[in-house]
C-alpha positions as CSV (number, residue, x, y, z in Angstrom):
1,H,43.8,5.7,-21.2
2,D,40.1,6.7,-21.6
3,E,39.3,9.9,-23.5
4,L,36.4,12.1,-23.0
5,Q,33.7,11.3,-25.6
6,S,30.9,13.8,-24.8
7,V,29.6,16.3,-22.3
8,F,26.0,16.3,-21.0
9,K,24.7,19.3,-19.2
10,Q,21.1,19.4,-17.8
11,H,19.0,22.0,-16.1
12,S,15.8,21.0,-14.3
13,I,13.0,22.9,-12.6
14,F,10.5,20.9,-10.4
15,N,7.5,22.7,-9.1
16,P,5.3,20.4,-6.9
17,R,2.2,21.5,-5.0
18,N,0.2,19.3,-2.7
19,T,-2.8,19.7,-0.3
20,T,-3.7,16.9,2.2
21,P,-6.8,17.5,4.4
22,N,-7.5,14.8,7.0
23,T,-10.6,13.9,8.9
24,K,-11.3,11.7,11.9
25,A,-14.6,11.1,13.8
26,G,-15.7,8.5,16.3
27,M,-18.3,7.7,18.9
28,D,-18.7,5.1,21.7
29,F,-22.0,3.8,23.1
30,Y,-22.0,2.4,26.6
31,V,-24.7,-0.2,26.3
32,S,-24.1,-1.2,29.9
33,D,-21.4,-1.0,32.6
34,K,-19.8,-4.0,30.9
35,T,-20.6,-3.6,27.2
36,T,-19.3,-0.9,24.8
37,L,-20.0,-0.4,21.1
38,G,-18.0,2.1,19.0
39,F,-17.0,3.3,15.6
40,V,-14.2,5.4,14.1
41,F,-14.0,7.0,10.7
42,T,-10.8,8.3,9.2
43,G,-10.1,10.0,5.9
44,S,-7.2,11.5,4.0
45,Y,-7.5,13.3,0.7
46,N,-4.4,14.4,-1.2
47,R,-4.4,16.5,-4.3
48,G,-1.2,17.4,-6.1
49,N,0.2,18.7,-9.3
50,Q,3.7,19.0,-10.6
51,V,5.5,20.6,-13.5
52,R,9.0,19.4,-14.5
53,D,10.8,21.5,-17.0
54,V,14.1,20.0,-18.2
55,A,16.6,21.4,-20.7
56,A,19.8,19.5,-21.6
57,I,22.7,20.0,-24.1
58,A,25.0,17.3,-25.3
59,T,28.3,18.5,-26.7
60,K,31.5,17.0,-28.0
61,P,34.8,17.5,-26.0
62,S,35.7,20.4,-28.3
63,G,32.5,22.2,-27.2
64,V,30.6,21.8,-30.4
65,T,26.9,21.2,-29.7
66,D,25.8,17.7,-30.7
67,S,22.1,17.8,-29.6
68,V,19.7,19.8,-27.6
69,I,17.0,18.1,-25.5
70,S,14.0,19.8,-24.0
71,A,11.2,18.1,-21.9
72,L,8.1,19.4,-20.3
73,N,6.4,16.8,-18.0
74,T,3.2,17.4,-16.0
75,E,1.5,15.4,-13.4
76,Q,-1.9,15.6,-11.6
77,S,-2.6,13.2,-8.8
78,G,-5.2,12.3,-6.3
79,Q,-4.9,9.9,-3.3
80,D,-8.0,9.2,-1.2
81,R,-8.0,7.0,1.9
82,N,-11.1,6.2,3.8
83,G,-11.4,3.8,6.8
84,I,-14.1,2.8,9.1
85,N,-13.9,0.6,12.2
86,F,-16.8,-0.9,14.3
87,N,-15.8,-2.4,17.7
88,Y,-17.5,-4.3,20.5
89,S,-16.2,-5.2,23.9
90,H,-17.7,-7.0,26.8
91,K,-16.3,-7.5,30.3
92,Y,-17.8,-10.5,32.0
93,D,-16.5,-9.8,35.5
94,S,-13.9,-7.9,37.5
95,L,-11.4,-10.8,37.2
96,G,-10.4,-9.8,33.7
97,R,-12.5,-12.0,31.4
98,E,-13.1,-10.0,28.3
99,L,-14.4,-10.6,24.8
100,S,-13.9,-8.1,21.9
101,F,-14.7,-7.8,18.2
102,D,-13.4,-5.5,15.5
103,L,-14.7,-4.9,11.9
104,D,-12.6,-2.8,9.6
105,H,-12.8,-1.6,6.1
106,I,-10.2,0.6,4.4
107,R,-10.4,1.9,0.9
108,Y,-7.6,3.5,-1.1
109,K,-8.2,5.2,-4.5
110,N,-5.3,6.7,-6.4
111,S,-5.3,8.5,-9.7
112,T,-2.4,9.9,-11.6
113,D,-2.5,11.6,-15.0
114,Q,0.9,12.4,-16.7
115,T,2.1,14.0,-19.9
116,F,5.6,13.7,-21.2
117,G,6.7,16.0,-24.0
118,N,10.2,15.5,-25.3
119,E,12.0,17.2,-28.2
120,I,15.4,16.3,-29.4
121,F,17.3,18.5,-31.9
122,N,20.3,17.1,-33.7
123,S,22.5,20.0,-34.7
124,Q,24.7,17.8,-37.0
125,L,21.8,16.6,-39.1
126,G,19.5,19.6,-38.5
127,T,16.6,17.3,-37.6
128,T,14.1,17.5,-34.7
129,I,12.4,14.4,-33.2
130,R,9.3,15.0,-31.2
131,Q,7.9,12.4,-28.7
132,D,4.7,12.9,-26.7
133,L,3.4,10.4,-24.2
134,V,0.2,10.5,-22.1
135,A,-0.3,8.2,-19.1
136,S,-3.3,7.4,-16.9
137,L,-2.5,5.4,-13.7
138,P,-5.6,4.7,-11.6
139,S,-5.4,2.1,-8.8
140,K,-7.9,0.9,-6.2
141,I,-7.3,-1.1,-3.0
142,A,-10.0,-2.4,-0.7
143,V,-9.3,-4.1,2.6
144,Y,-11.8,-5.9,4.8
145,S,-11.0,-7.6,8.1
146,A,-12.8,-9.1,11.1
147,K,-11.3,-10.3,14.3
148,G,-12.3,-11.5,17.7
149,D,-10.2,-11.9,20.9
150,Y,-10.9,-13.4,24.3
151,E,-8.9,-13.2,27.5
152,H,-9.4,-15.5,30.4
153,P,-7.4,-15.1,33.7
154,L,-6.2,-18.2,35.5
155,K,-5.1,-18.9,39.0
156,G,-1.5,-18.1,40.0
157,K,-1.0,-14.9,37.9
158,A,-1.6,-16.7,34.7
159,K,-3.7,-15.7,31.7
160,L,-5.0,-17.5,28.6
161,S,-6.0,-15.6,25.5
162,A,-7.2,-16.7,22.1
163,G,-8.5,-15.2,18.9
164,L,-9.6,-15.5,15.3
165,K,-9.0,-13.1,12.3
166,T,-9.9,-13.1,8.7
167,S,-8.9,-10.5,6.1
168,F,-9.5,-9.8,2.4
169,V,-7.5,-7.5,0.1
170,N,-8.6,-6.7,-3.4
171,T,-6.4,-4.5,-5.7
172,D,-6.8,-3.2,-9.2
173,N,-3.9,-1.4,-10.8
174,I,-4.1,0.1,-14.3
175,A,-1.3,1.7,-16.2
176,D,-2.5,3.1,-19.6
177,Y,0.1,4.7,-21.8
178,F,-0.7,6.5,-25.1
179,I,1.5,8.0,-27.9
180,Q,0.1,11.3,-29.0
181,K,0.3,12.0,-32.7
182,N,-1.7,14.8,-34.4
183,D,-4.1,15.1,-31.5
184,Q,-4.8,11.4,-31.6
185,L,-3.9,9.0,-28.8
186,I,-2.5,5.6,-29.9
187,T,-2.3,2.9,-27.2
188,D,1.3,2.0,-26.3
189,N,1.0,-1.7,-25.6
190,E,4.7,-2.0,-24.7
191,K,4.1,0.1,-21.5
192,T,0.4,-0.5,-20.9
193,N,-0.3,-2.8,-18.0
194,H,-3.4,-4.0,-16.0
195,F,-2.9,-6.2,-12.9
196,R,-5.6,-7.5,-10.4
197,Y,-4.8,-9.2,-7.1
198,K,-6.8,-10.9,-4.4
199,E,-5.6,-12.1,-1.0
200,N,-7.4,-13.8,1.9
201,I,-5.7,-14.7,5.2
202,N,-7.4,-16.7,7.9
203,A,-5.7,-16.9,11.3
204,A,-6.2,-18.2,14.8
205,Y,-4.0,-18.0,17.9
206,V,-3.8,-19.1,21.4
207,N,-1.4,-17.6,24.0
208,F,-0.5,-18.5,27.6
209,N,1.5,-16.4,30.0
210,K,2.3,-16.8,33.7
211,E,4.4,-15.0,36.3
212,C,6.1,-16.7,39.2
213,K,8.1,-14.5,41.5
214,R,10.9,-13.2,39.3
215,F,10.3,-15.6,36.4
216,S,7.8,-15.2,33.6
217,I,6.9,-17.4,30.7
218,Q,4.9,-16.8,27.6
219,A,4.0,-19.5,25.0
220,G,1.8,-19.3,22.0
221,L,0.8,-20.8,18.7
222,R,-0.5,-19.0,15.6
223,I,-1.8,-20.7,12.5
224,E,-2.3,-18.8,9.2
225,Q,-4.0,-20.0,6.0
226,T,-3.3,-17.8,3.0
227,N,-5.0,-17.7,-0.4
228,M,-3.7,-15.5,-3.2
229,E,-4.8,-15.0,-6.8
230,G,-3.3,-12.7,-9.4
231,H,-4.4,-11.9,-12.9
232,Q,-2.2,-10.0,-15.4
233,L,-4.5,-8.9,-18.2
234,G,-3.2,-9.0,-21.7
235,N,-3.4,-6.6,-24.6
236,A,-2.8,-6.7,-28.4
237,I,0.9,-7.9,-27.9
238,R,0.8,-9.6,-24.5
239,S,-1.3,-12.6,-23.5
240,D,-3.2,-13.0,-20.2
241,S,-1.4,-14.8,-17.3
242,T,-2.7,-15.9,-13.9
243,F,-1.4,-17.5,-10.7
244,S,-2.8,-18.7,-7.4
245,L,-1.1,-19.8,-4.2
246,H,-2.7,-21.6,-1.2
247,Y,-0.6,-22.5,1.9
248,T,-0.8,-22.8,5.7
249,N,1.9,-21.8,8.2
250,L,2.4,-22.4,11.9
251,F,4.2,-19.8,14.1
252,P,5.0,-21.1,17.6
253,T,6.5,-18.7,20.1
254,L,8.2,-19.1,23.5
255,Y,9.5,-16.3,25.8
256,L,11.3,-16.7,29.2
257,S,12.4,-13.8,31.3
258,Y,13.9,-13.3,34.8
259,K,14.1,-10.1,36.8
260,L,17.5,-9.6,38.4
261,D,16.0,-7.4,41.1
262,S,12.7,-6.2,42.4
C-alpha cells in the first residue's frame, strides 16, 4: 500500500482592491422627419491592485520540517475600454423602406505589472534560495467596423433585407518577464513573449421572410471572407514565426413555422 511521503501546509492571504468608473454619452440629430444622425460614446476604466502573501511548510510524515516557503506577490493593473459609434438612418416612406449605416471603433488598453518574490529555506541543508521575478504585461486591441443595412417591404406581408459589413481587429500583446538580481533586471527569454494579430472580415447577406395566414417562412444567405495574420516575435533564444489564413464561407439559413392557433 502507498505510504505518506510528505505533508504540505499553506496559508494564503489575498487582498484585492478595484475601482471601475463608467461613462456613457450620446446625442441624436433629427436632420428631417425621415433622417437621423447620432453618436454614442462609452468608456470603462478599471484600476486595481492586489497583494498575495503566501506561507507554506513542507514536513516529513514524522513532523520534522523539510522546507519553509514564503512568497509575496503584488499586482497593479489598469483596464481601459473606449468605444464610439456613429449611426445614420433614413426612412424613405411609411411603407417600411429604410436604410441605415453604423461606424464603430472600440479600443482596449490593458496594463499589468507584477512582482513575484519567493524564498525557500531547506532546513536539512540549512540553505536559502531566493527567486525574484518582475513582469510587465501590456496589451492593446483596436476594433474598427462599418455596416450598412437596407429593408424593403414586398406585397403579401413579405420583406427583403440586405446588408454589408466589414471589420478590422488589431491586437498587440506583450509579456516581458525579468529575473531580478542585485537590483538589476535580466530578461527571462523563456517566459518573455510578444504576439501581434490582425483580422479582417468582410460580409454580405440577403434575407427574405413572408407570412401567409398561419405559415411563415424565412430564408437567407450570408457570405463571409476572412483574412488573418499573426506574428510571433522572437528573442535571443526563440526565432520569429508568422502565419496567415484567407478563406470564404457561405451560411445559408431556412426557417419554417406554423401557428397552431390564432
